[in-house]
Short mmCIF file of C-alpha atoms in Angstrom, two decimals:
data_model
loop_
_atom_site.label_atom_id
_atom_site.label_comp_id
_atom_site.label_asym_id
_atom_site.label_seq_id
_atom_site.Cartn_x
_atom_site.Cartn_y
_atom_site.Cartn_z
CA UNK A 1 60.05 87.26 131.37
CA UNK A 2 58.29 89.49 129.21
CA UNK A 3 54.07 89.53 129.05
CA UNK A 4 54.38 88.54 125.61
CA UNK A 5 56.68 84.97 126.39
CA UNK A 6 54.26 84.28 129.18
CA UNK A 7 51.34 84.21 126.86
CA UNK A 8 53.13 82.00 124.84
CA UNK A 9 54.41 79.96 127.66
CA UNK A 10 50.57 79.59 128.45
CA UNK A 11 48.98 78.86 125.33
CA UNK A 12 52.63 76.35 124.76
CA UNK A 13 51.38 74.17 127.55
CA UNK A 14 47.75 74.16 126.77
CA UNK A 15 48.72 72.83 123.33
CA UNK A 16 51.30 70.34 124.93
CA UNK A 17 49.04 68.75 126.90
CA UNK A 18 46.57 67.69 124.01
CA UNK A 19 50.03 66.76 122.49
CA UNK A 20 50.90 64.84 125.84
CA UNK A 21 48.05 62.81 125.11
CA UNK A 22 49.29 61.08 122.01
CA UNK A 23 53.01 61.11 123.67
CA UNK A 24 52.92 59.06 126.27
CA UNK A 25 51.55 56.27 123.66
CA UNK A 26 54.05 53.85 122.39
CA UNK A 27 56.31 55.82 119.74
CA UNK A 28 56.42 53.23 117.68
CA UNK A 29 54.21 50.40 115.61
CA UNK A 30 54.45 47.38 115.66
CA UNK A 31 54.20 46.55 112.03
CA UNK A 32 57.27 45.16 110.37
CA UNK A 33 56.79 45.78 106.88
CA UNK A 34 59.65 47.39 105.13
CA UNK A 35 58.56 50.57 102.75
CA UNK A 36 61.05 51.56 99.99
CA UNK A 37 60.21 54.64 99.31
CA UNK A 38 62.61 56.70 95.90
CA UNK A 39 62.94 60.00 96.47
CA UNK A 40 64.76 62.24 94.96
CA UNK A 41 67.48 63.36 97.08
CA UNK A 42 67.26 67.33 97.46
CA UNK A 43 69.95 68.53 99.08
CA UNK A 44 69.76 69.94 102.59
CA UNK A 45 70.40 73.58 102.10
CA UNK A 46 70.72 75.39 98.90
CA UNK A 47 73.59 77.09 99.12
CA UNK A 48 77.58 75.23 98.97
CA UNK A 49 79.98 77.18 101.68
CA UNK A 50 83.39 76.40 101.18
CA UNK A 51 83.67 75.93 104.78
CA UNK A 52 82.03 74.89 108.05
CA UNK A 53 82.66 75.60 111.17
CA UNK A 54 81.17 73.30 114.38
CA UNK A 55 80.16 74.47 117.48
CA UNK A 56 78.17 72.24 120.77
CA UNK A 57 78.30 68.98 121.94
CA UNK A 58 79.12 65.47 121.97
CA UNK A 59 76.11 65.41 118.81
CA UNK A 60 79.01 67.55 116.98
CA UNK A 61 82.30 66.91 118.48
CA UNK A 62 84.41 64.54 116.01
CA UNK A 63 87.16 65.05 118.88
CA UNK A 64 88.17 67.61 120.88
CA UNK A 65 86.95 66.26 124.51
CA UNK A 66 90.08 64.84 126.28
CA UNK A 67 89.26 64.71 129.90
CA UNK A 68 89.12 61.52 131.23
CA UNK A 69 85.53 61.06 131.79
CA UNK A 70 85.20 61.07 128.09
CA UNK A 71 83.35 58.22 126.93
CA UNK A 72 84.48 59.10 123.10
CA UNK A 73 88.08 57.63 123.67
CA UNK A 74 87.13 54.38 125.18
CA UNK A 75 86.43 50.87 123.78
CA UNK A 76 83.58 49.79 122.17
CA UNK A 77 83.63 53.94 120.89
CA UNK A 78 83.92 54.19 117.41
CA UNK A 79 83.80 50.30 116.47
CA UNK A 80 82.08 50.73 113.37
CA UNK A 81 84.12 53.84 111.96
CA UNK A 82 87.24 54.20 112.10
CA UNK A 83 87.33 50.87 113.91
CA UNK A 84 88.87 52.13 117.39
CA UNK A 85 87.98 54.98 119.79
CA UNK A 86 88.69 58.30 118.07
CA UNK A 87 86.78 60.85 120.12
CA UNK A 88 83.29 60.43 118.43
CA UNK A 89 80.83 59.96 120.77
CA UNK A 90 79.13 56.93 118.68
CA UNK A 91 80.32 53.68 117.01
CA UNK A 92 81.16 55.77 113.94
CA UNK A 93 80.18 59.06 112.61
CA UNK A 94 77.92 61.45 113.89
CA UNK A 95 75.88 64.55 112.77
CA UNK A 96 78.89 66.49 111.37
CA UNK A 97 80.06 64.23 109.65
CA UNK A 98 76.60 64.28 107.67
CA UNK A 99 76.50 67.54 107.51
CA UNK A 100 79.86 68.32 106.19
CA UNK A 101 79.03 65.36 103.35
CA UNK A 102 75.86 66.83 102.17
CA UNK A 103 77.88 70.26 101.34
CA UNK A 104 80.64 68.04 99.64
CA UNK A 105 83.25 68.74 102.21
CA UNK A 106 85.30 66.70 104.66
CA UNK A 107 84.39 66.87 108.10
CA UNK A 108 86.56 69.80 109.42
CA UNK A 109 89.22 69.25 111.64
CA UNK A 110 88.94 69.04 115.62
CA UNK A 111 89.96 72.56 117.27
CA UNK A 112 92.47 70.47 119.40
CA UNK A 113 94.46 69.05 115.98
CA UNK A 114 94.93 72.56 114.79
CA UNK A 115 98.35 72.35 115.23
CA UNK A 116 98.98 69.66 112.74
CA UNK A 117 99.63 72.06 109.82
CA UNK A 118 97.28 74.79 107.81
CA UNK A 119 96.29 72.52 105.00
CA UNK A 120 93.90 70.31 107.39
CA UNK A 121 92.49 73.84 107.82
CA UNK A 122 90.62 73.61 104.63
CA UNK A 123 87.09 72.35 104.93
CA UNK A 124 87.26 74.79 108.28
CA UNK A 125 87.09 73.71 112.05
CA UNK A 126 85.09 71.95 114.62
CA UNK A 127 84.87 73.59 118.00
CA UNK A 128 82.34 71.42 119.48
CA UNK A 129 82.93 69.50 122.92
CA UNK A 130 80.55 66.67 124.39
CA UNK A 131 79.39 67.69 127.34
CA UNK A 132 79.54 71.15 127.17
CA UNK A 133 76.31 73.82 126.89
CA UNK A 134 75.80 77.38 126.22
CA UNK A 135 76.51 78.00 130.26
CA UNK A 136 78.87 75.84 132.21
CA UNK A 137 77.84 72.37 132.46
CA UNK A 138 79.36 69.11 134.57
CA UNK A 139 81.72 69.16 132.53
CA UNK A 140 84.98 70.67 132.79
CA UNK A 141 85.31 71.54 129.59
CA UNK A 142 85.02 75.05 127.13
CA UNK A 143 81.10 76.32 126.62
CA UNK A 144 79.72 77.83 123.32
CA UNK A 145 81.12 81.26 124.72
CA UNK A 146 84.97 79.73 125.16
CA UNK A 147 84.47 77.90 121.51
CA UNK A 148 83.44 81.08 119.60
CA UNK A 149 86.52 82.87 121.51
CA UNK A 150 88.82 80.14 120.22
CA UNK A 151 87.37 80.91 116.65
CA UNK A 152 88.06 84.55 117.21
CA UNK A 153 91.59 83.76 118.15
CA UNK A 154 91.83 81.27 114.86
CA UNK A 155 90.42 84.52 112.64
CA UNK A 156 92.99 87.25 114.22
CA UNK A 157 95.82 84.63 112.67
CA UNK A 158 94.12 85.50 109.40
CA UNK A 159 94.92 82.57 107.81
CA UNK A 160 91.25 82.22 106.70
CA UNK A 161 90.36 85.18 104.40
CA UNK A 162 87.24 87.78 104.45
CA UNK A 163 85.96 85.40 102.02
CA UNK A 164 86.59 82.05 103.12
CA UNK A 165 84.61 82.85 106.69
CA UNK A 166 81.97 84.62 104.25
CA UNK A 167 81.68 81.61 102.10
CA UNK A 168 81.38 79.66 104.87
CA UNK A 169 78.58 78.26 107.36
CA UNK A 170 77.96 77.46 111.06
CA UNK A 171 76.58 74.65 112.73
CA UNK A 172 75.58 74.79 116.37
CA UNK A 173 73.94 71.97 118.01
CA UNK A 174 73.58 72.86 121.98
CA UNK A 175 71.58 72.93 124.99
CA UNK A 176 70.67 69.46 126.37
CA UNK A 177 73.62 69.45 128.79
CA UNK A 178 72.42 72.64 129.93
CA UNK A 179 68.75 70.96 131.04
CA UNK A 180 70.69 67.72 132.29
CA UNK A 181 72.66 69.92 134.35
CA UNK A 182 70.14 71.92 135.45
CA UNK A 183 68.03 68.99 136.67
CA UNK A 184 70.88 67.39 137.99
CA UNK A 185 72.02 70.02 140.46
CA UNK A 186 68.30 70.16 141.69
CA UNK A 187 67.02 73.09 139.87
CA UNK A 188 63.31 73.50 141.14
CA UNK A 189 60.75 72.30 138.67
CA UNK A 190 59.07 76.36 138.51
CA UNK A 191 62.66 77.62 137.82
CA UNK A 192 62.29 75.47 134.09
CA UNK A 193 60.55 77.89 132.35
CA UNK A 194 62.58 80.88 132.98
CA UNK A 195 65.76 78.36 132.91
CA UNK A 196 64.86 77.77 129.24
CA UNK A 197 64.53 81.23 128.08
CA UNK A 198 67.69 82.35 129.69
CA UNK A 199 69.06 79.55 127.66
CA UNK A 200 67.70 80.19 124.32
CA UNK A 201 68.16 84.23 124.83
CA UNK A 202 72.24 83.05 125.25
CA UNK A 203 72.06 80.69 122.30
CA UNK A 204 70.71 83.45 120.53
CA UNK A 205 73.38 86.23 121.62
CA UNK A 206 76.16 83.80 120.53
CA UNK A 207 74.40 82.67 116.90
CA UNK A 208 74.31 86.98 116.54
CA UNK A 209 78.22 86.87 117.84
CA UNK A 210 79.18 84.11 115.53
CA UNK A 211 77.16 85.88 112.35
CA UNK A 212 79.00 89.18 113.40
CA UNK A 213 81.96 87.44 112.64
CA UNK A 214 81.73 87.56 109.09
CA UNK A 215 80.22 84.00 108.79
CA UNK A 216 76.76 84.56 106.31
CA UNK A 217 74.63 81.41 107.47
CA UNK A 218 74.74 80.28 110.77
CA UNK A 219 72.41 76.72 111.56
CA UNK A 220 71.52 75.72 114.90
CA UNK A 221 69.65 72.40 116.02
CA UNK A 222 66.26 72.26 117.50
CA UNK A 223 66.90 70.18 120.51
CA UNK A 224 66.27 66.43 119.60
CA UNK A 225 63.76 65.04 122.26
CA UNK A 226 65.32 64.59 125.42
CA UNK A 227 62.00 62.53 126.87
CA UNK A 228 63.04 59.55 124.32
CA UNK A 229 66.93 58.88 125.26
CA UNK A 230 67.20 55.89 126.55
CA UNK A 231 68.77 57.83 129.78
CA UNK A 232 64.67 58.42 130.39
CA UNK A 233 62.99 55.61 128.42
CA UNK A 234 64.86 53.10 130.42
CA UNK A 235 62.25 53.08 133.52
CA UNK A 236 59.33 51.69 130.91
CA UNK A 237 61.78 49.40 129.39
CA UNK A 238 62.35 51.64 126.93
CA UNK A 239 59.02 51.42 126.12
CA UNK A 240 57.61 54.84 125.47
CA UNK A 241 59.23 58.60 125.84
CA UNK A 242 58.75 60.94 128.89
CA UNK A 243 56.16 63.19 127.83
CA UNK A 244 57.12 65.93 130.41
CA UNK A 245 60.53 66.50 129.19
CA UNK A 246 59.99 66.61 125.95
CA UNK A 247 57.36 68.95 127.06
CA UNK A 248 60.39 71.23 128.32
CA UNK A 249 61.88 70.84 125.09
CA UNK A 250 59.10 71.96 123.23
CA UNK A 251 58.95 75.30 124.55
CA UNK A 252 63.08 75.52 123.76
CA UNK A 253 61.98 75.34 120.66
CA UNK A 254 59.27 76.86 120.18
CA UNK A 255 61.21 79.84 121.55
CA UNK A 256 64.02 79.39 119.39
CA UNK A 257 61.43 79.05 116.40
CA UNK A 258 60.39 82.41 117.51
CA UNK A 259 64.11 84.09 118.07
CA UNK A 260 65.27 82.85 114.85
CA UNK A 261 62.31 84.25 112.68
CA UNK A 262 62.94 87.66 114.32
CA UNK A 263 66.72 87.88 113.69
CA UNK A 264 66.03 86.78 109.73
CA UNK A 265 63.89 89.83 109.81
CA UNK A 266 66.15 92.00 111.44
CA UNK A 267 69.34 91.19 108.94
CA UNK A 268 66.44 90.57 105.78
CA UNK A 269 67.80 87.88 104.70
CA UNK A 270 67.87 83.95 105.73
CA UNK A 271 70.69 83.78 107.32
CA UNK A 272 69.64 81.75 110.38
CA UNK A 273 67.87 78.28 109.85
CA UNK A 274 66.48 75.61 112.21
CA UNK A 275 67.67 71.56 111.50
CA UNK A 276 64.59 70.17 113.47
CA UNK A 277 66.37 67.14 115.22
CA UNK A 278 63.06 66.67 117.12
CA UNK A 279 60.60 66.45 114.49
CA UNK A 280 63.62 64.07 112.47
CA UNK A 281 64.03 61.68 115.82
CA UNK A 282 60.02 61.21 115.80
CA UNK A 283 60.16 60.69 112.20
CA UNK A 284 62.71 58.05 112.89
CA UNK A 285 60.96 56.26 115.69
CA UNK A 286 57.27 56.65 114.63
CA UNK A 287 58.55 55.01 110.77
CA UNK A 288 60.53 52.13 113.41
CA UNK A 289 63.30 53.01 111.10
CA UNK A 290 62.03 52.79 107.97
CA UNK A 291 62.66 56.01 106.33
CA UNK A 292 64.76 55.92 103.25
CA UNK A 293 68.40 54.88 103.42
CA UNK A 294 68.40 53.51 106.45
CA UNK A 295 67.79 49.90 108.14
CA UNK A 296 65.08 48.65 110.30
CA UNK A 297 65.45 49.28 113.91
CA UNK A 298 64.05 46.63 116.28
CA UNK A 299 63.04 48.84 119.33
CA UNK A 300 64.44 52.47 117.99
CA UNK A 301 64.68 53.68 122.24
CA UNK A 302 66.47 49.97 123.17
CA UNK A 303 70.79 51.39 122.92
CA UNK A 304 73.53 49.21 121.65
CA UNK A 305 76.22 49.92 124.57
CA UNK A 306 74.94 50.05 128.18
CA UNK A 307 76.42 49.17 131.33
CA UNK A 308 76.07 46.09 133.19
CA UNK A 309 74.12 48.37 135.93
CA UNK A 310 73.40 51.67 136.64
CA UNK A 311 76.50 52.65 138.05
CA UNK A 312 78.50 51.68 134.87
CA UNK A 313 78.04 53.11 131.45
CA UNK A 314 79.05 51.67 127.48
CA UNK A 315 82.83 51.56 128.17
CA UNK A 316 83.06 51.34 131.88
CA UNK A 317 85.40 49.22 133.05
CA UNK A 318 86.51 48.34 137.10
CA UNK A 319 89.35 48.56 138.74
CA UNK A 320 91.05 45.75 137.29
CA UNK A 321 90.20 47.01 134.02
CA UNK A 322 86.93 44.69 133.41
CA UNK A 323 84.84 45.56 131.30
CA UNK A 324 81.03 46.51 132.84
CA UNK A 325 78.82 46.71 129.52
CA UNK A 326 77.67 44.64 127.32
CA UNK A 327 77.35 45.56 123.28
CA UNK A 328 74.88 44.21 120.83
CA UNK A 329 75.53 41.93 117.78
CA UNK A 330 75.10 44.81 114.97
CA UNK A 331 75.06 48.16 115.94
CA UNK A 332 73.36 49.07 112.57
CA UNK A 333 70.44 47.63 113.82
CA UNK A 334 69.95 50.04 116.70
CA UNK A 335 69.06 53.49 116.57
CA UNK A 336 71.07 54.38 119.68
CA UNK A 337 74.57 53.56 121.00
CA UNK A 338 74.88 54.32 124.30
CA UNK A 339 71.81 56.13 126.62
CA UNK A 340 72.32 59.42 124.74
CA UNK A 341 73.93 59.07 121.40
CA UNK A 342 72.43 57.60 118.19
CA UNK A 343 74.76 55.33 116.39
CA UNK A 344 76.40 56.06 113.09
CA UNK A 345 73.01 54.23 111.36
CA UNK A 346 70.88 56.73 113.38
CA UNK A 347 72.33 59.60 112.70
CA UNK A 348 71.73 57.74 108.77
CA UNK A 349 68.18 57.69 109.88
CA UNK A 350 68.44 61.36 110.58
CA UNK A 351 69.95 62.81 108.02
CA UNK A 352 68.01 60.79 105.70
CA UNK A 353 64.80 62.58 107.62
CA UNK A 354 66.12 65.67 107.56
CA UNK A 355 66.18 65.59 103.86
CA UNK A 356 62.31 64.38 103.65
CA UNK A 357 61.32 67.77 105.24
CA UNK A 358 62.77 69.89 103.19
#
């Protein structure tokens, strides 16, 4: 680690702890008032690629992750849309799918359907698989490095032109498997910080290798705030967020913030951008739902799907094949599905957030 990330390591977690302060408070009001607020809808990014092209997680995959500890192809999975499990990782659609409809495309086709004939090709390809992270996570699956081979292996068959992967843009969302698996195979609490900046230095090298491709705007996500899943809120009840993680995840991105400044000067032009999940999750939970477009959300950290115990999850089922969760009434009215994943009415939320800050 360089003097000059240290010094911002330092003066991160001075900041963070006056930011700590307000954190650990309750995320949320308690005022039920619904706001209407008009506003005109600019859209997201100001340019129209003809194409996009997905690579990450389970916040992107639309359905490449077969294994069998895939949550995505079990019921109650994708009850809202299409109306059976279909490899989302959600009761219906999820951040892709948002993204793709803001640029007036259709969500581009899972890696793993390739096969079903060129025209499905059209609106691009979606690389991302849940569980996966820029190294090798717990699951057994292909990392960011594997995904942007299999796009190199989809170019060399040059049925997408020069132009098409010019005209065309790049969505990465990545990295919270990598801290989940980090902390789950014990990683020591001093190794975080140089943990983090390994990770962001490889997210970086791989936004540069997917640019060098030929593809002219490549947008990653700032890592939504890990502290609030209900995976962590669930020891207060869901309650309030853990202000330590999202600590750690505030120095990803500040980092990131950093990298992806310096690599816009380095090509002079904006070709990399930031879609600040975090600051659009605290948007979400701090309005309790009520930003534009979307419905009011009881208790934003409380999830739809959860298992009947710890030991199960949303879709678990026993032996015999009984199911071990329980779902709420209306999913619309929850901001999460299971203790990870925002339902298809979240990811509403945050899209719809998204498009205040620009």
């Amino acid at each position: 680690m360089d003097k000059q990330q240290k010094l911002v390591f330092h003066i991160f977690l001075c900041f963070s702890f006056l930011l700590l302060l307000s954190e650990n408070t309750r995320v949320y009001g308690s005022s039920h008032h619904h706001h209407h607020h008009h506003h005109r809808h600019r859209p997201l990014f100001n340019f129209r690629p003809s194409k996009l092209f997905v690579f990450g997680d389970s916040y992107a995959d639309t359905g490449n992750n077969r294994n069998s500890l895939a949550s995505s192809w079990k019921v109650p999975y994708g009850i809202t849309f299409p109306g059976k499990p279909a490899g989302r990782f959600s009761d219906g659609r999820v951040l892709t799918d948002f993204i793709a409809k803001s640029l007036g495309i259709k969500s581009p086709i899972p890696y793993r359907w390739r096969n079903v004939g060129i025209e499905h090709w059209k609106n691009g390809m979606n690389f991302a698989y849940g569980g996966t992270g820029v190294f090798p996570t717990l699951a057994p699956d292909p990392n960011m490095t594997t995904q942007i081979d299999y796009f190199q292996d989809i170019i060399h068959k040059k049925i997408y032109s020069e132009s098409d992967i010019c005209s065309s843009m790049a969505l990465v969302s990545v990295a919270g498997n990598d801290y989940s698996t980090y902390a789950t195979t014990n990683g020591s609490p001093q190794g975080w910080q140089p943990f983090i900046i390994e990770v962001v230095n490889q997210l970086v090298t791989n936004m540069k290798r997917i640019h060098g491709m030929g593809v002219n705007k490549v947008v990653v996500t700032a890592l939504q705030p890990l502290g609030c899943l209900p995976r962590s809120t669930f020891t207060s009840s869901f309650q309030q967020c853990n202000g330590t993680e999202n600590e750690l995840v505030g120095f990803h991105n500040l980092l990131l913030q950093q990298a992806v400044t310096k690599l816009n000067n380095e090509t002079k032009d904006s070709t990399f951008a930031i879609l600040d999940l975090y600051k659009a999750f605290m948007a979400v939970f701090k309005s309790q739902g009520k930003t534009p477009g979307s419905s009011q959300f009881e208790n934003p950290l409380k999830p739809c799907c959860t298992g009947i115990s710890t030991e199960y999850g949303c879709g678990s089922v026993d032996a015999n094949g009984a199911k071990k969760y329980v779902v709420c009434d209306d999913p619309e009215t929850t901001f999460f599905w299971d203790t990870v994943h925002p339902t298809q009415e979240g990811w509403r939320a945050v899209y719809s957030a998204l498009l205040q800050e620009q």
